[in-house]
CSV table of N, CA, C and O in Angstrom, one decimal:
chain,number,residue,atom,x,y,z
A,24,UNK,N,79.5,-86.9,-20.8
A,24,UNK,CA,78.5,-86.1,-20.4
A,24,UNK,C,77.7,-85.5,-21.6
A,24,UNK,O,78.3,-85.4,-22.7
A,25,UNK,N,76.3,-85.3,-21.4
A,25,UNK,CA,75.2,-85.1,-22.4
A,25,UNK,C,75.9,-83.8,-22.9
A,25,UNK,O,76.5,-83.7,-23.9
A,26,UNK,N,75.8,-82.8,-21.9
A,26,UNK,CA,76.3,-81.6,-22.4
A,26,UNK,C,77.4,-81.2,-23.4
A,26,UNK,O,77.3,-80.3,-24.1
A,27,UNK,N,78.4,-82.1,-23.3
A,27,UNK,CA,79.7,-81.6,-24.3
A,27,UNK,C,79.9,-82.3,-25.3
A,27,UNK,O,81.0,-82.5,-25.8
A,28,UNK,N,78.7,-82.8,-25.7
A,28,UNK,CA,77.9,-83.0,-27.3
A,28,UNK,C,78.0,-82.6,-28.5
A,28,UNK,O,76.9,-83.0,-29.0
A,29,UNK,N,78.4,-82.2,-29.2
A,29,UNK,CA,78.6,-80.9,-30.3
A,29,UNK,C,77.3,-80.5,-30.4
A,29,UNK,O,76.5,-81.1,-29.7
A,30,UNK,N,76.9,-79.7,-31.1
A,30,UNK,CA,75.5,-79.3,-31.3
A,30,UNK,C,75.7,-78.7,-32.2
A,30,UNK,O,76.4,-77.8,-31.7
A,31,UNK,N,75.5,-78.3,-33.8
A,31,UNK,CA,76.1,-78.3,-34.6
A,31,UNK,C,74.5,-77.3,-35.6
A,31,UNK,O,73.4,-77.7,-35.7
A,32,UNK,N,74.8,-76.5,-35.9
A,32,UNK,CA,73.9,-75.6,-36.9
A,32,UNK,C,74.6,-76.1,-38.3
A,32,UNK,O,75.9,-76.2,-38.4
A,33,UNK,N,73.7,-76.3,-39.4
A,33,UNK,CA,73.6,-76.7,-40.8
A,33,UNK,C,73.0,-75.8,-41.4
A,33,UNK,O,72.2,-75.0,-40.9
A,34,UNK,N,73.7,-75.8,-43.2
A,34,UNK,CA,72.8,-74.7,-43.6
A,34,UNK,C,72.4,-75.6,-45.2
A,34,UNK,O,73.2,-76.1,-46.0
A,35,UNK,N,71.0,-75.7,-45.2
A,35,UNK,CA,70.6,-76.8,-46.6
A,35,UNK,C,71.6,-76.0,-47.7
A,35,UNK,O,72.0,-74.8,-47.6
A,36,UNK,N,71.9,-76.9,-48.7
A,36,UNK,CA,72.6,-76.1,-49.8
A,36,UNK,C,71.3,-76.8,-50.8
A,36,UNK,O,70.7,-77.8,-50.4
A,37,UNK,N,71.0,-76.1,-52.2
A,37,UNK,CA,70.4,-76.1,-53.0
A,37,UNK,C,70.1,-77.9,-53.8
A,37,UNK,O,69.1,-78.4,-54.3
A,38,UNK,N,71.1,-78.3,-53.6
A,38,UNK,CA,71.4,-79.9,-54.2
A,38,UNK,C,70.5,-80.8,-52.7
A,38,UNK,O,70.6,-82.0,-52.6
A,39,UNK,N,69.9,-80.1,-51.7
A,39,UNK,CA,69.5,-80.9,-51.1
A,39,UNK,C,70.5,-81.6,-49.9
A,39,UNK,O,70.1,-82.4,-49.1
A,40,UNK,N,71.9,-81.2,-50.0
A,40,UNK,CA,72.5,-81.7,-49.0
A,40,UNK,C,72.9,-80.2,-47.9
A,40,UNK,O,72.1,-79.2,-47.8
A,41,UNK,N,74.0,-80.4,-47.1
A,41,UNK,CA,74.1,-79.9,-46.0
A,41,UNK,C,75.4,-79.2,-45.6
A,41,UNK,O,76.5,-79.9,-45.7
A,42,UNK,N,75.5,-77.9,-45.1
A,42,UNK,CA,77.3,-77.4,-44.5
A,42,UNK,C,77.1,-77.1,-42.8
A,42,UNK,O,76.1,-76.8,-42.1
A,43,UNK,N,78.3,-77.3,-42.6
A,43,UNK,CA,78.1,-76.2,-41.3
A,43,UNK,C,78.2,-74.8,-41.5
A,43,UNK,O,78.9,-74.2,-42.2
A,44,UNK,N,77.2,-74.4,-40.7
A,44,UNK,CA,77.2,-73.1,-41.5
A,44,UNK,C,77.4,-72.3,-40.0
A,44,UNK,O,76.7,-71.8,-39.1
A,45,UNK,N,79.0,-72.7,-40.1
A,45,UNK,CA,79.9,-71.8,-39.2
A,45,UNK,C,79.5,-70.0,-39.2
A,45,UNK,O,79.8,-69.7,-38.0
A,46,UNK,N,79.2,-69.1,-39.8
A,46,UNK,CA,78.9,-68.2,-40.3
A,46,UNK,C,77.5,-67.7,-39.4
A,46,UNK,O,77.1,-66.5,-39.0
A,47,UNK,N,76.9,-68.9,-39.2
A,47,UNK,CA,75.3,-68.2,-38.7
A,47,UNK,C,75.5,-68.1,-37.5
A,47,UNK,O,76.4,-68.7,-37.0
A,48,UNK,N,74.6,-66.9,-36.8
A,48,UNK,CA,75.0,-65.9,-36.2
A,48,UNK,C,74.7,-67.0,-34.5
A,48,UNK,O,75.1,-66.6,-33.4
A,49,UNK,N,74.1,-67.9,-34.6
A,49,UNK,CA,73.3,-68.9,-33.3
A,49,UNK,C,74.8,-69.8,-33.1
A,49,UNK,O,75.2,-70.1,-32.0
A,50,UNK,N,75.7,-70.3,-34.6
A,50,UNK,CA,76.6,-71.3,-34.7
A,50,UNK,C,77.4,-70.9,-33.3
A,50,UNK,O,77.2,-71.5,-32.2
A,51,UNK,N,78.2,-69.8,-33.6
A,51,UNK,CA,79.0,-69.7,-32.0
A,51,UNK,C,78.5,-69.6,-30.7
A,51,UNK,O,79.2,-70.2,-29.9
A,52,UNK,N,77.2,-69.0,-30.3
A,52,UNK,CA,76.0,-69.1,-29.5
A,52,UNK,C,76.2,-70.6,-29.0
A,52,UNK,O,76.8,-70.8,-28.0
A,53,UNK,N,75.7,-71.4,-29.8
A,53,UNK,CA,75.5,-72.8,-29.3
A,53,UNK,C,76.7,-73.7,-29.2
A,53,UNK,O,76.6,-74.8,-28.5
A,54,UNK,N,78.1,-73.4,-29.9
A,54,UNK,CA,78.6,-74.0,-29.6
A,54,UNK,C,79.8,-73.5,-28.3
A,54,UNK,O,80.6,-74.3,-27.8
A,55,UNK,N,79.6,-72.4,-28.0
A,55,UNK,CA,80.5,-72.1,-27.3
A,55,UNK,C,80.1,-71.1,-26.1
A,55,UNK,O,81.1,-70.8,-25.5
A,56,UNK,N,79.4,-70.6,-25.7
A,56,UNK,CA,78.6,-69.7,-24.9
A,56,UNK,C,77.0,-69.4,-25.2
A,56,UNK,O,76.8,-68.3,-25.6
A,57,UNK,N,76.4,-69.8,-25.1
A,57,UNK,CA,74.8,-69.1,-25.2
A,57,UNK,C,74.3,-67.6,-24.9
A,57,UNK,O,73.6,-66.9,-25.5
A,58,UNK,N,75.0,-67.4,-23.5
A,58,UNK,CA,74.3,-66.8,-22.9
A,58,UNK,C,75.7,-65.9,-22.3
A,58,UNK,O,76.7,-66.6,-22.5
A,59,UNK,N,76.2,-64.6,-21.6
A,59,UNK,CA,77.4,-64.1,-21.3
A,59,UNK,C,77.5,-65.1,-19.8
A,59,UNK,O,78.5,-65.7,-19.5
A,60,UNK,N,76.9,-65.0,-19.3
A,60,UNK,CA,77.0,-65.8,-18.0
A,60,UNK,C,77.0,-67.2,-17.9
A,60,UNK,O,76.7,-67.7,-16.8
A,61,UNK,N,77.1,-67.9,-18.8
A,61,UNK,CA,77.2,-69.2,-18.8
A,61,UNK,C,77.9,-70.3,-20.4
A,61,UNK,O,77.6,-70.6,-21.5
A,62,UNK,N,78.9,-70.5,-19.5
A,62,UNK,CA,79.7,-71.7,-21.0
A,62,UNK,C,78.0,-72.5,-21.1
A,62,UNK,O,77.0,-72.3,-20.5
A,63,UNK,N,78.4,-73.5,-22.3
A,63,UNK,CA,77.6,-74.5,-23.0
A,63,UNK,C,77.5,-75.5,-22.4
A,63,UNK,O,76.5,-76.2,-22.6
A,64,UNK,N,78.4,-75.9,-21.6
A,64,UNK,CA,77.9,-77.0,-20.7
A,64,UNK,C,77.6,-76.9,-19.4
A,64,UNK,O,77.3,-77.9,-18.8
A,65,UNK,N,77.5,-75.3,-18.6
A,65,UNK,CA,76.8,-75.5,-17.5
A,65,UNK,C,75.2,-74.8,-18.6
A,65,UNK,O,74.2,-75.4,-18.1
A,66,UNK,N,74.8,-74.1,-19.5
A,66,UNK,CA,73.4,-74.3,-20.0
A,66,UNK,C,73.1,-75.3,-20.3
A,66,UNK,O,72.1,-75.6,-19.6
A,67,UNK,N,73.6,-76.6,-21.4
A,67,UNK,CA,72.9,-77.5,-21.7
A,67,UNK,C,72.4,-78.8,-20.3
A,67,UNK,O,71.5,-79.6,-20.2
A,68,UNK,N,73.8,-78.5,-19.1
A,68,UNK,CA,73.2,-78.9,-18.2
A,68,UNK,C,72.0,-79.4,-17.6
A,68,UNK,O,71.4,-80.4,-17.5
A,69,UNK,N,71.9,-77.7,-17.1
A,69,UNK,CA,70.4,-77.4,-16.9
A,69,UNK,C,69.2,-77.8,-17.4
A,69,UNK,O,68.2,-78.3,-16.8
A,70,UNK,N,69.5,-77.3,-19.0
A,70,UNK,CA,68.1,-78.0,-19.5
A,70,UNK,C,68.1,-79.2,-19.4
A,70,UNK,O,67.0,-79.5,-18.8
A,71,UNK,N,68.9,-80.3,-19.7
A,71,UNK,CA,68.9,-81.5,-19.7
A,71,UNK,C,68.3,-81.7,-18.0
A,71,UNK,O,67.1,-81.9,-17.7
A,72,UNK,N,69.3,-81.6,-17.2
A,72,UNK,CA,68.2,-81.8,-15.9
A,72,UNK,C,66.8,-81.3,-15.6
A,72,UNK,O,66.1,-81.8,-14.7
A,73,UNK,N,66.3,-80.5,-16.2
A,73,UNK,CA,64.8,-80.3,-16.5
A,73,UNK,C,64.0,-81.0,-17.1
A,73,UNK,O,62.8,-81.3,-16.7
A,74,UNK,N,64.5,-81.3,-18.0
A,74,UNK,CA,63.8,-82.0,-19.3
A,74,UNK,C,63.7,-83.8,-18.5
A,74,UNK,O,62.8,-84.4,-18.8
A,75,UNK,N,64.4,-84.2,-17.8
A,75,UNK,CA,64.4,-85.2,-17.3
A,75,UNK,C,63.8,-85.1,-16.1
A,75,UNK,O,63.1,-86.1,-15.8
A,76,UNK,N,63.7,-84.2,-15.3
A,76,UNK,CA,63.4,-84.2,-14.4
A,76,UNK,C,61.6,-83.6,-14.4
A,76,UNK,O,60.7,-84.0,-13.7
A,77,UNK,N,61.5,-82.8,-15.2
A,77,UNK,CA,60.2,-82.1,-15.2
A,77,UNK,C,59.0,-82.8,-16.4
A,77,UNK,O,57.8,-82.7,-16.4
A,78,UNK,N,59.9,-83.6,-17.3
A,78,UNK,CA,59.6,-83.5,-18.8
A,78,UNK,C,59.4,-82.4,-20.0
A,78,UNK,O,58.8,-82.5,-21.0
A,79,UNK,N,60.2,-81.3,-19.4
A,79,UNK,CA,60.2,-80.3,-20.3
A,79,UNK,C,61.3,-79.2,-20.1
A,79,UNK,O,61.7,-79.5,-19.0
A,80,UNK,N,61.9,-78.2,-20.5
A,80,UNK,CA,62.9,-77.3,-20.1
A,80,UNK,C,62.2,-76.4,-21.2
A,80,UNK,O,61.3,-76.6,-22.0
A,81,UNK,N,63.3,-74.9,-20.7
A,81,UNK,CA,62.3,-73.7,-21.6
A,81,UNK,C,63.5,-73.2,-21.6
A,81,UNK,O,64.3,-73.6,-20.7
A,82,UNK,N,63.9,-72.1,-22.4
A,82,UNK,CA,64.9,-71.3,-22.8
A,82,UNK,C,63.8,-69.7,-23.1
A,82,UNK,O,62.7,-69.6,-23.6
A,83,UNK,N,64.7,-68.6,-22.7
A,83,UNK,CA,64.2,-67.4,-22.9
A,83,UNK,C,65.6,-66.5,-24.2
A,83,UNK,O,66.8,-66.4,-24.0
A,84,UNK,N,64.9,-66.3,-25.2
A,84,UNK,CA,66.2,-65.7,-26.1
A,84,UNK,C,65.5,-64.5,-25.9
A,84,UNK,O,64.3,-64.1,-25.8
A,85,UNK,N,66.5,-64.0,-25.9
A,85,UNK,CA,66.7,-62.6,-25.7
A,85,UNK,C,67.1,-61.5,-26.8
A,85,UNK,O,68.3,-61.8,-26.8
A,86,UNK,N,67.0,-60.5,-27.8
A,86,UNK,CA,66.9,-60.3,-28.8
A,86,UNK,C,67.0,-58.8,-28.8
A,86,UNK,O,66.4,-58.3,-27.8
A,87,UNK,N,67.8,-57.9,-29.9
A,87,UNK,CA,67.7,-57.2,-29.7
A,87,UNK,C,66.2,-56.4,-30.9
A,87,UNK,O,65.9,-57.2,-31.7
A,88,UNK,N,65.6,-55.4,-31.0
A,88,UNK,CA,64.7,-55.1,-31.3
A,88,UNK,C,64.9,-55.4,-33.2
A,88,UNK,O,64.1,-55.0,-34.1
A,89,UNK,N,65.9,-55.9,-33.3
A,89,UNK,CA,66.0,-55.7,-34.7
A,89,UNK,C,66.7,-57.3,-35.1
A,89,UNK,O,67.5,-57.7,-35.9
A,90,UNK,N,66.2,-57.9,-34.2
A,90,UNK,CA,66.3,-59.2,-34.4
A,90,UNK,C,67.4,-60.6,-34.2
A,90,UNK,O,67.4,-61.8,-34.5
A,91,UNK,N,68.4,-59.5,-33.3
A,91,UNK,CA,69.8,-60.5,-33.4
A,91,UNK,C,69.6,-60.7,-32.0
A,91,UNK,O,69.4,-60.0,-31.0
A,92,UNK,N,69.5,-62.2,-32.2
A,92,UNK,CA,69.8,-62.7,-30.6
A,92,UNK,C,71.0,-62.4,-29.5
A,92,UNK,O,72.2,-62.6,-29.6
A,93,UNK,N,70.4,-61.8,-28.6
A,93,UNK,CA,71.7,-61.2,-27.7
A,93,UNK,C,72.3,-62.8,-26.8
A,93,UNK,O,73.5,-62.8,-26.5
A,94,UNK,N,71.6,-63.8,-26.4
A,94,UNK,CA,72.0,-64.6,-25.7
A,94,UNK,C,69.9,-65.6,-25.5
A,94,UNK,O,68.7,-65.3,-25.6
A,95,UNK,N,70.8,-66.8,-25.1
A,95,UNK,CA,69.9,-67.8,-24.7
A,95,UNK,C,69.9,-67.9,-23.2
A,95,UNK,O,71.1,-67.9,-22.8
A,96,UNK,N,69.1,-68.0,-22.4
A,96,UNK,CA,69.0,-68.1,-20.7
A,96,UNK,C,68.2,-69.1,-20.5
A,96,UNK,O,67.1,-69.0,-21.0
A,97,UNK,N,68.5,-70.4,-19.9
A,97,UNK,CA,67.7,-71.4,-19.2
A,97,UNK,C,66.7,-70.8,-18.5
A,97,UNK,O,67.0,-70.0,-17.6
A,98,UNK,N,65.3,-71.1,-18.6
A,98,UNK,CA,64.4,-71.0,-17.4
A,98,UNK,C,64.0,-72.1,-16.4
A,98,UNK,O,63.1,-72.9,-16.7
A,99,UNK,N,64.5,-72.1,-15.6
A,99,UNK,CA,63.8,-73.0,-14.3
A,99,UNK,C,62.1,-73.9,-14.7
A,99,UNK,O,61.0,-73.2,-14.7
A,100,UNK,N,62.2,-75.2,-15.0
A,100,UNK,CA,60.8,-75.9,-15.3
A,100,UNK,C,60.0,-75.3,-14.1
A,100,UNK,O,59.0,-74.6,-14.2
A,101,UNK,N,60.5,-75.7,-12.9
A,101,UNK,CA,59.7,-74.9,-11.7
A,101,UNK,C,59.1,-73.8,-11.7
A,101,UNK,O,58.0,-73.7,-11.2
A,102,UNK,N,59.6,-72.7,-12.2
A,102,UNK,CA,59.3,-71.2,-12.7
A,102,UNK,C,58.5,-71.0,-13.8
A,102,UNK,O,58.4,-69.8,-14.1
A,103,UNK,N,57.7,-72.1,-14.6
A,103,UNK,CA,57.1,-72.0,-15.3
A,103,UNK,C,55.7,-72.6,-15.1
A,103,UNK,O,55.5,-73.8,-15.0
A,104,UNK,N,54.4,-71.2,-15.2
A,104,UNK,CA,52.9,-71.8,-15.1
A,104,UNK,C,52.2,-72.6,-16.2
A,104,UNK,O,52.6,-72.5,-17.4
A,105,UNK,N,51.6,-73.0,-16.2
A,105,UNK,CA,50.9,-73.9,-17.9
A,105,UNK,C,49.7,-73.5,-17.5
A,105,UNK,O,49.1,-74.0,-16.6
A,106,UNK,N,49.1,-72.3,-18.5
A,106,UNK,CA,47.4,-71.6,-18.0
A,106,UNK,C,47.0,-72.3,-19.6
A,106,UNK,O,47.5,-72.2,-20.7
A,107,UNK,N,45.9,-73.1,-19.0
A,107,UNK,CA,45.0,-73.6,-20.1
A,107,UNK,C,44.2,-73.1,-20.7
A,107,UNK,O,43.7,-73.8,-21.5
């Protein structure tokens, strides 16, 4: 299944190569809960069936005023208007 994918945050190092940069604050977010109400494979689900289904999916992050993301929430492609 698409969803139980690793999804993996990187942090560039100086030499131009790459770590996991287990440490950043999104790393556990995405790998293991996004959102309090939902594991990582019923969100990446979703989007995935959106994105196939609609050609697009949307996520709402959520933040607290000083910048730390509290959680990621799928939005419904349906639920979304496109004003030109």
């Amino acid at each position: 299944q698409v969803s139980s994918l690793p999804l993996i945050v990187y942090r560039r190092l100086p030499n131009d190569s790459r770590e996991r940069a287990r440490t950043h604050p999104m790393y556990r977010m995405l790998d293991e809960r996004p959102n309090p109400g939902q594991p990582r494979d019923v969100f990446f689900s979703l989007l995935i069936r959106d994105f196939f289904e609609a050609g697009e999916c949307f996520v709402q992050v959520r933040s607290t005023g000083l910048g730390d993301v509290l959680g990621l929430y799928p939005i419904p492609a349906a639920a979304v208007v496109r004003v030109d």
